[in-house]
Tab-separated table of C-alpha atoms in Angstrom:
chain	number	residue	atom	x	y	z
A	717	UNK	CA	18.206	-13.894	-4.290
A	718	UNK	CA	14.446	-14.408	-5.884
A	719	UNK	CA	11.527	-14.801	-3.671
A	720	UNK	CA	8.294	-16.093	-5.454
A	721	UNK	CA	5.124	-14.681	-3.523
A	722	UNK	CA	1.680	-16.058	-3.990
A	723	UNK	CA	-1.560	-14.443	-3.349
A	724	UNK	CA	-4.107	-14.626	-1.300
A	725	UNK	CA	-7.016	-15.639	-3.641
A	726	UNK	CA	-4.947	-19.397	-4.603
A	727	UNK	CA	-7.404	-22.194	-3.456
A	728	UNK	CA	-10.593	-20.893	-3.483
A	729	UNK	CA	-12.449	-22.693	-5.824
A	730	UNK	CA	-13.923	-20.045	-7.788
A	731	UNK	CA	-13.780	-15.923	-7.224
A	732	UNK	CA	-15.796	-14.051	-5.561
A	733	UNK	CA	-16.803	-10.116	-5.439
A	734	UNK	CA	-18.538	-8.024	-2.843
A	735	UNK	CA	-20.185	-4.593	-3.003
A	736	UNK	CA	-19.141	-2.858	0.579
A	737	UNK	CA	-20.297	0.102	0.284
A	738	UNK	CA	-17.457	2.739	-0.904
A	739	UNK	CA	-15.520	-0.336	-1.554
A	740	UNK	CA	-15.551	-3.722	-3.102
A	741	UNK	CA	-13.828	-6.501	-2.451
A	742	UNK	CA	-12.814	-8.683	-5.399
A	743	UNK	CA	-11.429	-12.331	-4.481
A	744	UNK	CA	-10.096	-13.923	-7.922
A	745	UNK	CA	-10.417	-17.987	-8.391
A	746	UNK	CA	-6.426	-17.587	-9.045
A	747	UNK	CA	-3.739	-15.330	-8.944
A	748	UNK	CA	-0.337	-14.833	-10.570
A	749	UNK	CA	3.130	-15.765	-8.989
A	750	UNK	CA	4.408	-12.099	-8.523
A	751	UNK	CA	8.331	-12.440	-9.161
A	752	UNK	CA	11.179	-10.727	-7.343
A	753	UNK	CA	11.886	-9.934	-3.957
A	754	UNK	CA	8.883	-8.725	-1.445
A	755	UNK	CA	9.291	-4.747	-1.259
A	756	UNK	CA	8.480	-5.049	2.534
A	757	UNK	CA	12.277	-6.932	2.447
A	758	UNK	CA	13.825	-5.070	0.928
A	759	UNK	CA	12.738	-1.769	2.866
A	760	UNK	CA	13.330	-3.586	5.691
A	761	UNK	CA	17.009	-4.021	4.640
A	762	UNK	CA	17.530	-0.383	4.358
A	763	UNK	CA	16.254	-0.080	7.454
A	764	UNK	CA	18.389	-2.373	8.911
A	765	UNK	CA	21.025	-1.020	7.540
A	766	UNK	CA	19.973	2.373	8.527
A	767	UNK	CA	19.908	3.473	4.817
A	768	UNK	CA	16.987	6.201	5.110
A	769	UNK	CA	18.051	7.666	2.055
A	770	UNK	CA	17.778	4.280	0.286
A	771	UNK	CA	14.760	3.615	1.917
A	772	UNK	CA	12.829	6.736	1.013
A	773	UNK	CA	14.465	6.777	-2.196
A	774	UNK	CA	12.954	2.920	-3.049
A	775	UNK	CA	9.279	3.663	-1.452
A	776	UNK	CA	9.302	7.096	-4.413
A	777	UNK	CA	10.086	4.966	-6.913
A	778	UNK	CA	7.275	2.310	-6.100
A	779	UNK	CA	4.970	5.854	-5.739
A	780	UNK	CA	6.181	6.763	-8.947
A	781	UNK	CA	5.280	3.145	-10.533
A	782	UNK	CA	1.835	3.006	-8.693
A	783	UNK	CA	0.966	6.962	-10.118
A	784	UNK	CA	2.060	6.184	-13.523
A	785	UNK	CA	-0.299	2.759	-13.474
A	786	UNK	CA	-3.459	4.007	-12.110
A	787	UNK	CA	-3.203	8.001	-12.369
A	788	UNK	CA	-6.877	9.517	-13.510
A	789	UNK	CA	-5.852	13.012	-13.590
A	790	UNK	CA	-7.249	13.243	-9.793
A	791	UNK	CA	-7.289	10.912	-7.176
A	792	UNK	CA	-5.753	7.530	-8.257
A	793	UNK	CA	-7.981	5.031	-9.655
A	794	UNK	CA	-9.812	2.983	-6.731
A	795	UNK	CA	-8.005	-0.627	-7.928
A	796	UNK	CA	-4.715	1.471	-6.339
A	797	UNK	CA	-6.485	1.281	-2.733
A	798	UNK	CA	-4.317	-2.025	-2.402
A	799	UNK	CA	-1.279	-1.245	-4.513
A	800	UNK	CA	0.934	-0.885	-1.125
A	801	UNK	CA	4.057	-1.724	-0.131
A	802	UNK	CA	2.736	-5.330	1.572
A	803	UNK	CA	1.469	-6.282	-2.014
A	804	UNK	CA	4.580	-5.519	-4.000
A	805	UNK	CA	7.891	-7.002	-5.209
A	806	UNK	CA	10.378	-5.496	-7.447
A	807	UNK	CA	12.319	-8.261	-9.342
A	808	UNK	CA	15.990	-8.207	-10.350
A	809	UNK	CA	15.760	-5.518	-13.140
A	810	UNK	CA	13.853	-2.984	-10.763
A	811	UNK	CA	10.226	-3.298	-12.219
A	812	UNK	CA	7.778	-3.769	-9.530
A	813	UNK	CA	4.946	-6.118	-9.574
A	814	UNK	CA	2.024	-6.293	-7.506
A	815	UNK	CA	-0.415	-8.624	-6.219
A	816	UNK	CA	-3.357	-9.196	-3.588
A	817	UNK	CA	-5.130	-5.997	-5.139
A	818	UNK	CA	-8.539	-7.224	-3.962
A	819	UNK	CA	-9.944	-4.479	-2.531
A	820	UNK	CA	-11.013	-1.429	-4.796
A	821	UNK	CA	-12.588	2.376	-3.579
A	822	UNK	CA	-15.542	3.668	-5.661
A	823	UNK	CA	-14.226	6.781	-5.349
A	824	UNK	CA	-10.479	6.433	-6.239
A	825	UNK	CA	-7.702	6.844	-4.344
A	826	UNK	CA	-6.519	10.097	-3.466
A	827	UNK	CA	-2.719	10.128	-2.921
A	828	UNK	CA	-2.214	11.219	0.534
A	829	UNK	CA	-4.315	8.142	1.545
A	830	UNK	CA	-2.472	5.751	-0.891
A	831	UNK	CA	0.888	7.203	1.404
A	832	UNK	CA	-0.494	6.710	4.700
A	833	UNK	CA	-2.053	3.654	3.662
A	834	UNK	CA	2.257	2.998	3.093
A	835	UNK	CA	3.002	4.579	6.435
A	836	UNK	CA	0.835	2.325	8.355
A	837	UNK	CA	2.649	-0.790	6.517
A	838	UNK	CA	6.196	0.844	7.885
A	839	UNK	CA	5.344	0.766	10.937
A	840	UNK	CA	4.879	-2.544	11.511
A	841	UNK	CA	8.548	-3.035	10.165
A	842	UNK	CA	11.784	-4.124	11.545
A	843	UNK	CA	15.023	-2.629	11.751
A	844	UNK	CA	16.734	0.116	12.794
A	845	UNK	CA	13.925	3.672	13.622
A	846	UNK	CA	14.925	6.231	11.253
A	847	UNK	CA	15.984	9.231	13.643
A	848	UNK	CA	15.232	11.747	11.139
A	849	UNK	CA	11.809	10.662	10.657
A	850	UNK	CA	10.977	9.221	14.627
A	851	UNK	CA	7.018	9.194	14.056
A	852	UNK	CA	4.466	7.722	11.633
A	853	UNK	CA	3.178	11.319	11.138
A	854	UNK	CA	6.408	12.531	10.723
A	855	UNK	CA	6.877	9.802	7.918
A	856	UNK	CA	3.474	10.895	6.407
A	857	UNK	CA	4.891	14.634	6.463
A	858	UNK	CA	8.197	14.018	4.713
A	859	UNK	CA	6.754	11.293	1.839
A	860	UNK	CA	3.995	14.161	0.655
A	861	UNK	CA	6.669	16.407	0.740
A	862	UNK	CA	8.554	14.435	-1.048
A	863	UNK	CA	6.335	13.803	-3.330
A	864	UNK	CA	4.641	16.555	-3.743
A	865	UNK	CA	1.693	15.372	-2.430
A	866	UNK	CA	-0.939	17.711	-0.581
A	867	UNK	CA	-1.420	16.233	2.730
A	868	UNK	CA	-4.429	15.570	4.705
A	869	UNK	CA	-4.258	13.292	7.857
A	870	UNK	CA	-7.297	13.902	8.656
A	871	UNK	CA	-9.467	12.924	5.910
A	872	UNK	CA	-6.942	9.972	5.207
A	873	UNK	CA	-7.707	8.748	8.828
A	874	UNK	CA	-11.292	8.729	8.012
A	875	UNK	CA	-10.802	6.740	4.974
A	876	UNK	CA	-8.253	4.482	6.512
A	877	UNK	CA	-11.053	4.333	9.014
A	878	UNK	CA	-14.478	3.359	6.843
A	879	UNK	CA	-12.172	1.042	5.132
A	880	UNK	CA	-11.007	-0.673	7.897
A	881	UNK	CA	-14.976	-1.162	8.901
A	882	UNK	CA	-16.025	-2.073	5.616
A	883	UNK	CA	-12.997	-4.970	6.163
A	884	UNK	CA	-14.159	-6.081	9.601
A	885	UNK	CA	-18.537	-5.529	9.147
A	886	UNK	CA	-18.220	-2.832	11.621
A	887	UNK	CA	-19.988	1.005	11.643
A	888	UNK	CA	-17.844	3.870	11.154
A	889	UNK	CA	-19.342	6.203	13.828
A	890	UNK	CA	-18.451	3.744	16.143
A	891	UNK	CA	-15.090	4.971	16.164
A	892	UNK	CA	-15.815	8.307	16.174
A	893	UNK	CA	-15.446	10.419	19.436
């Protein structure tokens, strides 16, 4: 099985960058045909297939690809911000590719966020609920652990957060409570 996956940037007639802030958004004039099968799929499968072990086993190894591409000796570089699950595949001899990595964080990318950022993608997946993880935060909580990974929900919800408003044009504080 080989799926082919395109990006999002094909058509436009030439690229395009924007300065939001913390982040910037970087639309290329063309993007390359990202071989293998989506990661989203195949997570899904184990899933499915009620393979948590797989499952967690396949999102480390993507974590470990991701740190060993962008690590800066502190937070991941800020071009990881979209190096997520959604915008992966992993072809038939394991190696991951990624694509769609248009959005970037001034600041890098410090790993808790880059694994919520994950979390949030799982949870819009189908398949079978993994009954010894039942919650996103839960999920969150066992992938730092994992990983060894200090959490911290908190300040990766604000991120998550700002980033989400810098997507949609929308203030920050107006989330806030």
């Amino acid at each position: 099985r080989q799926v082919i996956v395109v990006g999002w940037g094909e058509g436009l007639e030439e690229a395009a960058a924007f300065d939001l802030g913390e982040f910037t958004l970087d639309l290329p004039d063309r993007v390359p045909l990202s071989p293998g099968v989506p990661l989203r799929v195949r997570l899904q499968e184990h899933l499915s297939a009620s393979e948590t072990g797989a499952f967690l086993e396949e999102l480390e190894a993507f974590f470990h690809f991701v740190r060993s591409r962008y690590d800066r000796g502190g937070p991941l570089a800020g071009e990881a911000l979209d190096a997520i699950l959604t915008n992966a595949t992993r072809d038939e001899e394991g190696i991951f590719h990624l694509f769609d990595l248009e959005w970037h964080a001034k600041g890098g990318v410090p790993a808790s966020w880059w694994i919520l950022r994950n979390v949030f993608a799982c949870l819009e997946m189908r398949g079978s609920p993994m009954v010894a993880i039942p919650r996103g935060s839960a999920l969150y909580q066992a992938l730092c652990t994992r990983l060894d990974v200090t959490p911290d929900l908190d300040a990766d919800l604000a991120r998550e957060v700002k980033l989400m408003c810098a997507a949609r044009d929308c203030a920050p504080d107006l989330l806030e409570d």
